[in-house]
């Protein structure tokens, strides 16, 4: 897939409609959250080099809402991620999911996982962290968000970013990382992994991982736990022994209802206990 130039991405960037092509067919039991009582849909976030699209959901009335950044999987901000933002909005949050790959390509239109990974590999962490800073700024100035009640959660690729953004922005009150990769080889674009920032982390992050996740070995989870012991963050990691990778993804065969629902309740409790409400 040809990379979108900086000049062109502003005009061409749009959010996915429906589910990403790479995750078809969709499970029959997929969760669907309506927009009743919400203001929900696509918005544009001003960033350093233009604008990026995002999906925002918020209660239709009120103001000073707690903010939750919802960070995508490698499949982009498709219907599942948009639905998660609506779930948060139904609970009184301003939830927003920025499309963080848009300069590098539209992964929602790709059906080949290797092509998607090649796009995602080109996304610099510095760009992502900067875009998330801009998203928070937009949420506060343009969408009635409360900067003092900021949380973040992410899935898979977004799980790793959740750890990194919590280290980048100490104003985050709490984070919840769903099965994000913890260790890896440093590159120019991705110079650090969660294990590298763990000991200096100050923001409390809850990690939710699957014991049957073939892509995230349990020894790396234990390595992360060990590094977190020397931090002041009071972060925790929960491992569901029988759960595979992507056990929260209700649109995929990997979905595990019991662990997903328990993880969601843990997230809500974690946010409440740490001031994101």
Short mmCIF file of C-alpha atoms in Angstrom, two decimals:
data_model
loop_
_atom_site.label_atom_id
_atom_site.label_comp_id
_atom_site.label_asym_id
_atom_site.label_seq_id
_atom_site.Cartn_x
_atom_site.Cartn_y
_atom_site.Cartn_z
CA UNK A 1 0.00 0.00 0.00
CA UNK A 2 1.38 3.41 -0.95
CA UNK A 3 2.09 5.62 2.02
CA UNK A 4 -0.04 8.75 2.18
CA UNK A 5 2.06 11.91 1.89
CA UNK A 6 1.92 14.52 4.65
CA UNK A 7 0.32 16.97 2.24
CA UNK A 8 -2.42 14.61 1.11
CA UNK A 9 -3.38 12.89 4.35
CA UNK A 10 -5.27 15.91 5.66
CA UNK A 11 -7.73 15.85 2.77
CA UNK A 12 -8.10 12.08 2.42
CA UNK A 13 -8.19 10.92 6.05
CA UNK A 14 -11.51 9.37 7.07
CA UNK A 15 -12.71 6.92 9.68
CA UNK A 16 -13.61 3.35 8.85
CA UNK A 17 -17.25 2.47 8.40
CA UNK A 18 -18.22 -0.94 9.70
CA UNK A 19 -15.60 -3.51 10.60
CA UNK A 20 -12.12 -3.80 9.13
CA UNK A 21 -11.86 -6.13 6.12
CA UNK A 22 -9.19 -8.19 7.86
CA UNK A 23 -11.53 -9.29 10.63
CA UNK A 24 -14.35 -10.77 8.54
CA UNK A 25 -16.55 -12.68 9.13
CA UNK A 26 -17.94 -10.95 12.21
CA UNK A 27 -19.10 -13.12 15.11
CA UNK A 28 -22.85 -13.49 15.45
CA UNK A 29 -22.76 -12.38 19.08
CA UNK A 30 -21.02 -9.07 18.46
CA UNK A 31 -21.99 -6.37 20.96
CA UNK A 32 -23.75 -3.33 19.50
CA UNK A 33 -24.20 -0.15 21.53
CA UNK A 34 -26.68 2.42 20.26
CA UNK A 35 -26.31 6.20 20.29
CA UNK A 36 -29.46 7.01 22.25
CA UNK A 37 -28.71 9.82 24.68
CA UNK A 38 -25.29 10.37 23.11
CA UNK A 39 -23.54 12.68 20.73
CA UNK A 40 -21.42 10.29 18.70
CA UNK A 41 -19.56 10.30 15.41
CA UNK A 42 -16.48 11.39 13.52
CA UNK A 43 -14.54 14.53 14.44
CA UNK A 44 -11.28 16.11 13.30
CA UNK A 45 -8.41 16.63 15.71
CA UNK A 46 -5.93 19.44 14.91
CA UNK A 47 -2.36 18.09 15.08
CA UNK A 48 1.05 19.53 14.26
CA UNK A 49 0.86 18.82 10.55
CA UNK A 50 -2.87 19.08 9.85
CA UNK A 51 -5.81 17.10 11.16
CA UNK A 52 -6.51 13.47 12.00
CA UNK A 53 -9.94 11.82 12.19
CA UNK A 54 -11.29 10.42 15.43
CA UNK A 55 -14.46 8.83 16.73
CA UNK A 56 -15.99 10.63 19.69
CA UNK A 57 -18.89 9.60 21.92
CA UNK A 58 -20.18 11.67 24.84
CA UNK A 59 -23.46 12.14 26.73
CA UNK A 60 -25.75 14.49 24.78
CA UNK A 61 -26.21 16.78 27.77
CA UNK A 62 -23.84 17.99 30.47
CA UNK A 63 -20.26 19.16 30.61
CA UNK A 64 -16.92 18.66 32.39
CA UNK A 65 -16.90 14.98 31.44
CA UNK A 66 -14.09 12.62 32.47
CA UNK A 67 -12.01 11.79 29.38
CA UNK A 68 -11.07 8.32 28.17
CA UNK A 69 -8.67 7.85 25.27
CA UNK A 70 -9.52 4.59 23.47
CA UNK A 71 -6.53 3.24 21.54
CA UNK A 72 -7.05 1.00 18.55
CA UNK A 73 -5.81 -2.45 17.65
CA UNK A 74 -3.78 -2.80 14.45
CA UNK A 75 -7.07 -2.84 12.52
CA UNK A 76 -7.71 0.86 13.07
CA UNK A 77 -10.69 2.72 14.48
CA UNK A 78 -13.29 0.38 13.02
CA UNK A 79 -16.76 -0.46 14.36
CA UNK A 80 -15.59 -2.41 17.42
CA UNK A 81 -13.42 0.44 18.71
CA UNK A 82 -16.20 2.90 17.95
CA UNK A 83 -18.62 0.73 19.91
CA UNK A 84 -16.26 0.71 22.91
CA UNK A 85 -16.28 4.52 22.92
CA UNK A 86 -20.10 4.45 23.01
CA UNK A 87 -20.01 2.04 25.96
CA UNK A 88 -17.92 4.57 27.87
CA UNK A 89 -20.21 7.44 26.86
CA UNK A 90 -23.23 5.55 28.18
CA UNK A 91 -21.47 5.58 31.55
CA UNK A 92 -20.90 9.34 31.50
CA UNK A 93 -17.45 9.59 29.90
CA UNK A 94 -16.21 11.58 26.96
CA UNK A 95 -14.54 8.78 25.01
CA UNK A 96 -12.45 9.44 21.95
CA UNK A 97 -10.53 7.15 19.61
CA UNK A 98 -8.12 8.96 17.28
CA UNK A 99 -7.04 7.25 14.04
CA UNK A 100 -3.31 6.95 14.70
CA UNK A 101 -2.21 5.24 11.46
CA UNK A 102 -3.78 7.67 9.04
CA UNK A 103 -0.55 9.19 7.69
CA UNK A 104 0.84 5.74 6.91
CA UNK A 105 -2.28 4.19 5.35
CA UNK A 106 -5.89 3.08 5.74
CA UNK A 107 -5.62 -0.35 7.34
CA UNK A 108 -9.39 -0.82 7.45
CA UNK A 109 -9.36 -1.46 3.69
CA UNK A 110 -6.66 -4.15 3.87
CA UNK A 111 -7.55 -7.82 4.23
CA UNK A 112 -4.00 -9.16 4.45
CA UNK A 113 -2.57 -9.10 7.98
CA UNK A 114 1.01 -8.85 6.72
CA UNK A 115 0.12 -5.72 4.72
CA UNK A 116 -1.48 -4.23 7.81
CA UNK A 117 1.60 -4.96 9.90
CA UNK A 118 3.82 -3.29 7.30
CA UNK A 119 1.72 -0.12 7.59
CA UNK A 120 1.69 -0.18 11.38
CA UNK A 121 5.46 -0.74 11.50
CA UNK A 122 5.91 2.68 9.87
CA UNK A 123 4.06 4.53 12.62
CA UNK A 124 6.52 6.40 14.88
CA UNK A 125 5.85 6.30 18.61
CA UNK A 126 6.70 10.01 18.81
CA UNK A 127 3.94 10.77 16.30
CA UNK A 128 1.44 8.70 18.28
CA UNK A 129 2.27 10.35 21.60
CA UNK A 130 2.06 13.80 20.02
CA UNK A 131 -1.30 12.97 18.42
CA UNK A 132 -2.64 11.78 21.77
CA UNK A 133 -1.50 15.02 23.40
CA UNK A 134 -3.42 16.89 20.70
CA UNK A 135 -6.46 14.69 21.25
CA UNK A 136 -6.50 15.47 24.96
CA UNK A 137 -6.15 19.18 24.19
CA UNK A 138 -9.08 19.00 21.76
CA UNK A 139 -11.22 17.08 24.25
CA UNK A 140 -10.71 19.75 26.89
CA UNK A 141 -11.09 22.82 24.67
CA UNK A 142 -13.71 21.65 22.19
CA UNK A 143 -15.67 18.81 23.76
CA UNK A 144 -16.31 19.74 27.41
CA UNK A 145 -13.74 17.32 28.77
CA UNK A 146 -12.21 17.51 32.25
CA UNK A 147 -8.41 17.55 32.05
CA UNK A 148 -8.19 16.48 35.69
CA UNK A 149 -10.02 13.23 35.00
CA UNK A 150 -8.06 11.66 32.17
CA UNK A 151 -7.85 7.93 31.53
CA UNK A 152 -6.57 5.76 28.71
CA UNK A 153 -7.24 2.22 27.57
CA UNK A 154 -6.03 0.30 24.54
CA UNK A 155 -6.10 -3.12 22.94
CA UNK A 156 -3.22 -5.14 21.46
CA UNK A 157 -1.17 -2.46 19.63
CA UNK A 158 -3.10 0.04 21.72
CA UNK A 159 -2.24 -1.84 24.89
CA UNK A 160 1.45 -1.16 24.34
CA UNK A 161 0.66 2.49 23.60
CA UNK A 162 -1.35 2.72 26.82
CA UNK A 163 1.75 1.91 28.86
CA UNK A 164 3.89 4.31 26.86
CA UNK A 165 1.44 7.20 27.01
CA UNK A 166 1.02 6.78 30.76
CA UNK A 167 4.79 7.24 31.03
CA UNK A 168 4.75 10.16 28.57
CA UNK A 169 1.93 12.13 30.20
CA UNK A 170 1.95 12.13 34.02
CA UNK A 171 -1.39 13.99 33.98
CA UNK A 172 -3.10 10.70 33.09
CA UNK A 173 -4.92 9.50 36.19
CA UNK A 174 -5.06 5.83 35.21
CA UNK A 175 -4.61 3.44 32.31
CA UNK A 176 -5.81 -0.04 31.42
CA UNK A 177 -3.74 -1.99 28.89
CA UNK A 178 -5.39 -5.00 27.26
CA UNK A 179 -2.81 -7.57 26.11
CA UNK A 180 -0.29 -5.04 24.82
CA UNK A 181 3.17 -6.27 23.91
CA UNK A 182 5.63 -5.62 26.73
CA UNK A 183 9.07 -6.29 25.27
CA UNK A 184 10.62 -5.97 21.83
CA UNK A 185 13.61 -4.91 19.80
CA UNK A 186 14.17 -1.16 19.81
CA UNK A 187 14.04 0.63 16.46
CA UNK A 188 14.32 4.24 15.41
CA UNK A 189 10.53 4.54 15.17
CA UNK A 190 9.73 2.41 18.23
CA UNK A 191 12.66 3.03 20.59
CA UNK A 192 11.05 1.81 23.82
CA UNK A 193 8.70 -0.86 25.08
CA UNK A 194 6.67 -0.94 28.32
CA UNK A 195 9.35 -2.91 30.14
CA UNK A 196 11.77 -0.05 29.45
CA UNK A 197 9.60 2.56 31.18
CA UNK A 198 8.13 0.38 33.94
CA UNK A 199 10.50 1.28 36.76
CA UNK A 200 9.96 5.03 36.29
CA UNK A 201 6.21 4.88 35.77
CA UNK A 202 4.15 7.08 38.11
CA UNK A 203 0.68 6.62 36.59
CA UNK A 204 -1.23 3.53 37.79
CA UNK A 205 -1.76 1.13 34.89
CA UNK A 206 -3.74 -2.09 35.05
CA UNK A 207 -2.55 -4.72 32.59
CA UNK A 208 -5.03 -7.40 31.48
CA UNK A 209 -3.41 -10.38 29.78
CA UNK A 210 -4.27 -13.86 28.58
CA UNK A 211 -2.39 -16.92 29.78
CA UNK A 212 -2.91 -18.58 26.38
CA UNK A 213 -1.68 -15.57 24.38
CA UNK A 214 0.87 -17.06 21.98
CA UNK A 215 2.20 -13.62 21.02
CA UNK A 216 2.93 -12.38 24.55
CA UNK A 217 4.88 -15.02 26.50
CA UNK A 218 4.16 -15.19 30.22
CA UNK A 219 7.83 -14.72 31.03
CA UNK A 220 7.60 -11.22 29.53
CA UNK A 221 4.58 -10.53 31.74
CA UNK A 222 6.60 -11.60 34.77
CA UNK A 223 9.49 -9.43 33.61
CA UNK A 224 7.13 -6.44 33.48
CA UNK A 225 5.73 -7.22 36.91
CA UNK A 226 9.23 -7.35 38.34
CA UNK A 227 10.16 -3.96 36.81
CA UNK A 228 6.96 -2.39 38.13
CA UNK A 229 7.92 -3.26 41.70
CA UNK A 230 10.49 -0.47 41.74
CA UNK A 231 8.05 2.15 40.43
CA UNK A 232 5.77 4.41 42.46
CA UNK A 233 2.80 3.79 40.18
CA UNK A 234 1.08 0.95 42.06
CA UNK A 235 0.41 -0.65 38.69
CA UNK A 236 -0.88 -4.20 38.51
CA UNK A 237 -1.11 -7.00 35.96
CA UNK A 238 -3.89 -9.57 35.90
CA UNK A 239 -3.49 -12.76 33.86
CA UNK A 240 -6.52 -14.81 32.88
CA UNK A 241 -5.00 -18.31 32.62
CA UNK A 242 -7.38 -19.71 29.99
CA UNK A 243 -7.77 -16.60 27.85
CA UNK A 244 -6.14 -16.15 24.44
CA UNK A 245 -5.01 -12.92 22.82
CA UNK A 246 -7.84 -10.47 22.04
CA UNK A 247 -10.24 -12.02 24.53
CA UNK A 248 -12.14 -8.72 24.76
CA UNK A 249 -12.79 -8.54 21.00
CA UNK A 250 -16.44 -9.64 20.87
CA UNK A 251 -16.48 -9.55 17.06
CA UNK A 252 -13.78 -12.25 16.78
CA UNK A 253 -13.54 -15.98 17.63
CA UNK A 254 -10.98 -15.11 20.32
CA UNK A 255 -13.69 -13.49 22.46
CA UNK A 256 -14.14 -14.94 25.94
CA UNK A 257 -17.29 -13.52 27.50
CA UNK A 258 -16.48 -14.28 31.15
CA UNK A 259 -12.97 -12.83 31.09
CA UNK A 260 -14.04 -9.87 28.93
CA UNK A 261 -16.85 -8.88 31.29
CA UNK A 262 -14.65 -9.32 34.34
CA UNK A 263 -11.89 -7.27 32.71
CA UNK A 264 -14.36 -4.50 31.87
CA UNK A 265 -15.54 -4.34 35.47
CA UNK A 266 -11.94 -4.26 36.65
CA UNK A 267 -11.34 -1.35 34.26
CA UNK A 268 -14.29 0.63 35.59
CA UNK A 269 -13.25 0.01 39.19
CA UNK A 270 -9.64 0.96 38.38
CA UNK A 271 -10.75 4.21 36.79
CA UNK A 272 -13.05 5.03 39.72
CA UNK A 273 -10.43 4.26 42.35
CA UNK A 274 -7.85 6.40 40.57
CA UNK A 275 -9.93 9.48 39.85
CA UNK A 276 -11.15 8.97 36.29
CA UNK A 277 -14.82 9.52 37.10
#
